[in-house]
Amino acid sequence: MERKFLETLEYPKVLAQLAQYTSFSASRELALQLDVTSDLAEAERRQRETSEARSLLGSNAEVSLGGVRDVRPLVERALRGLRLLPQELLDIQATLEAGRPLSRTLGRMGGQVPLLARLAARIQPCTHLINEIKRCITPRGEVADAASPELAHVRAQLALARERLLERLERFITGADTAPCLQEPLITQRSGRYVIPVKAEYRNRIPGIVHDESASGATLFIEPLSTVALNNELREWQLREEREVARVLDRLTGLVAAEGEAIASNVEILAQLDLIFARARYAQALRATQPRLVEFGPRVPLEGQDGVYHPGVHLRLLRARHPLLPADVVVPIDVQMALGSRGYFIIVITGPNTGGKTVALKTIGLLCLMAQAGLHIPAAEGSTLCVFDGIYADIGDEQSIEQSLSTFSSHMGNIVHILARATERSLVLLDELGAGTDPIEGSALARAVLSELLRRGITTVATTHHPELKIYAQTQPGVVNACVEFDAETLAPTYELTIGMPGRSNAFAIAERLGLPRHIVAAARQMVDPSLLQSDEFLREVQELRDRAERRLQEAEEAAQAARAEREELAAQLAALAQEKGEILEQARLQARQELEELRREIARARSELARARAADPAAAPLRQAVLQAEAV
């Protein structure tokens, strides 16, 4: 995609918004340079990555990249043999450690986020380097005593030397002979040597080396001769410490250089992951959805147009919003290209100034760019787009005084450039086509440009004020009219885009509403070709009929919805009755079984009693026969 047209459609502004959701400089740089791919598979992969990241954010999984730094410049220094400082080593450690929890989280959820898990699996642990930096550098950015046995020994000796020196100086500042000579009873340092503040008038009472004096000259900072050897010893141990610290840092720098490729790779992977999560957070902020990206369909010859083919473009944007406009004020638009031999792939938008034509044009182009960059788009579910090999736009007044170009010349220069590069898999957006010159000639040029785009099968959306283009779009197969709505009562645009209807001129209505005397408006009407006024009146009537049909359709849909709701309620009542009937029958069966069981138990008791009675009295046989008959029943 050419930079010129990306800027025309304000794509860099979208990237600037995206960059605000990144966590560190490397991913911010990737966000600001996010390219627009013309490869369908690549665009689909990016879209799936963004969706996977959104699902993770929605599940509250730990995906923080806190502590990550772009340490690649430090790696470069290490590779050149330049010693790294302790804080720089800590930055490398923090960056390497930050990848660990993210890699574990994505690996554990690999079934849910396979693309992210595959990317995170490439993060190298660099365990030895992390552990060595941890062992040798304290969290405060100092080289630890445990960094090497030699350093531990040197620092122990350094502490002893310092202690001996300070004890000797303590005797100076507390001694009866020397204490009165001091400006203050304290030990301080000058030029790395421990000294005491001596009053200038007593300089000869304490022999030693003068290292400094106060601004007033009243105090001299003297290193007593008796402490020179101790100071020298201390300084020697300090130098040995510095050499050992440098040796430790050099060793760690060498480890960084040895792992340089892995560290740089990790930073790049973390930057890619952070960019993906930035895309997800940006999508959440925009309330965006994942568009469906598809191949161009087969080329189909248009009815009534010899040698002209529909390119098979899929472009369906539902409730699309411009991402740079506030969500609470922007009016969503619906845009669709119809397929087939009677379809269309060129839309001509007409309507008044400030009515939203240019915003609609930019919305279409910008959302296509975002989709091909892997960004979710601020549109409703079900939006479908092809992946274009180029998106070209001539929008706005690009008059250049320095180049001595008029507005018309600038537009024509852009159109010539676009016609030279666009293919049947490109998207062309033309604002105010034919404007900036004589209306008759401008209208003719506009129709000729559209005819060339039609002949070549190039998907196009154009805006214009020329009424002749309304007729062109109405009568030309493959081309369709569209308009932005305008409320003549309130003099305010509605910003709604309607496909299939040309826009009406509202100049007279607006002028009259603004207070222009009626006789002037009437005179103006008489100067206009009556056929144009009749066509405008016809458009008004068609608009009213369409609005009436939409109202009736809405009423029918509401009635159908009410009927569906009533049917669902009746179905629910029938289901409840059926369930209640079943419960009653089941309860009756259960009760009958219980009564039958009780009857059987009674009969069993009677038989038992009869058996006992017969054994005692043979005359009871008839009674037993009666019981058997009852059992049979």
Tab-separated table of C-alpha atoms in Angstrom, residues 331-333 349-357 360 482-504 506 510 539-540 542-544 546-547 550:
chain	number	residue	atom	x	y	z
A	331	VAL	CA	-23.565	7.646	12.901
A	332	PRO	CA	-23.027	4.047	11.742
A	333	ILE	CA	-23.442	3.274	8.060
A	349	ILE	CA	-22.795	8.875	-3.315
A	350	THR	CA	-24.590	12.205	-3.656
A	351	GLY	CA	-25.954	14.616	-1.110
A	352	PRO	CA	-25.404	18.063	0.429
A	353	ASN	CA	-22.154	19.451	1.788
A	354	THR	CA	-21.325	18.476	5.391
A	355	GLY	CA	-23.753	15.598	4.970
A	356	GLY	CA	-21.195	12.889	5.670
A	357	LYS	CA	-20.152	11.811	2.172
A	360	ALA	CA	-18.517	7.580	4.632
A	482	ALA	CA	-26.344	6.120	-2.793
A	483	CYS	CA	-27.095	9.176	-0.722
A	484	VAL	CA	-26.469	10.722	2.645
A	485	GLU	CA	-29.680	11.790	4.316
A	486	PHE	CA	-30.523	15.408	5.157
A	487	ASP	CA	-33.372	16.765	7.260
A	488	ALA	CA	-34.707	19.826	5.473
A	489	GLU	CA	-36.802	20.786	8.532
A	490	THR	CA	-33.853	21.050	10.910
A	491	LEU	CA	-31.248	21.894	8.222
A	492	ALA	CA	-29.126	19.134	9.734
A	493	PRO	CA	-27.576	16.119	8.048
A	494	THR	CA	-28.449	12.722	9.487
A	495	TYR	CA	-25.167	11.212	8.191
A	496	GLU	CA	-27.018	8.013	7.292
A	497	LEU	CA	-26.007	6.329	4.060
A	498	THR	CA	-28.681	4.789	1.867
A	499	ILE	CA	-27.726	2.482	-0.989
A	500	GLY	CA	-29.982	2.515	-4.035
A	501	MET	CA	-31.233	6.101	-3.767
A	502	PRO	CA	-29.586	9.243	-5.198
A	503	GLY	CA	-29.268	12.273	-2.968
A	504	ARG	CA	-31.590	15.200	-3.427
A	506	ASN	CA	-31.721	20.798	-0.770
A	510	ILE	CA	-32.113	25.345	2.981
A	539	LEU	CA	-36.739	11.862	-5.968
A	540	ARG	CA	-38.554	13.464	-3.058
A	542	VAL	CA	-39.637	8.245	-4.130
A	543	GLN	CA	-37.924	9.035	-0.839
A	544	GLU	CA	-41.290	9.513	0.872
A	546	ARG	CA	-39.450	4.472	0.561
A	547	ASP	CA	-39.788	5.942	4.065
A	550	GLU	CA	-39.839	1.196	5.642
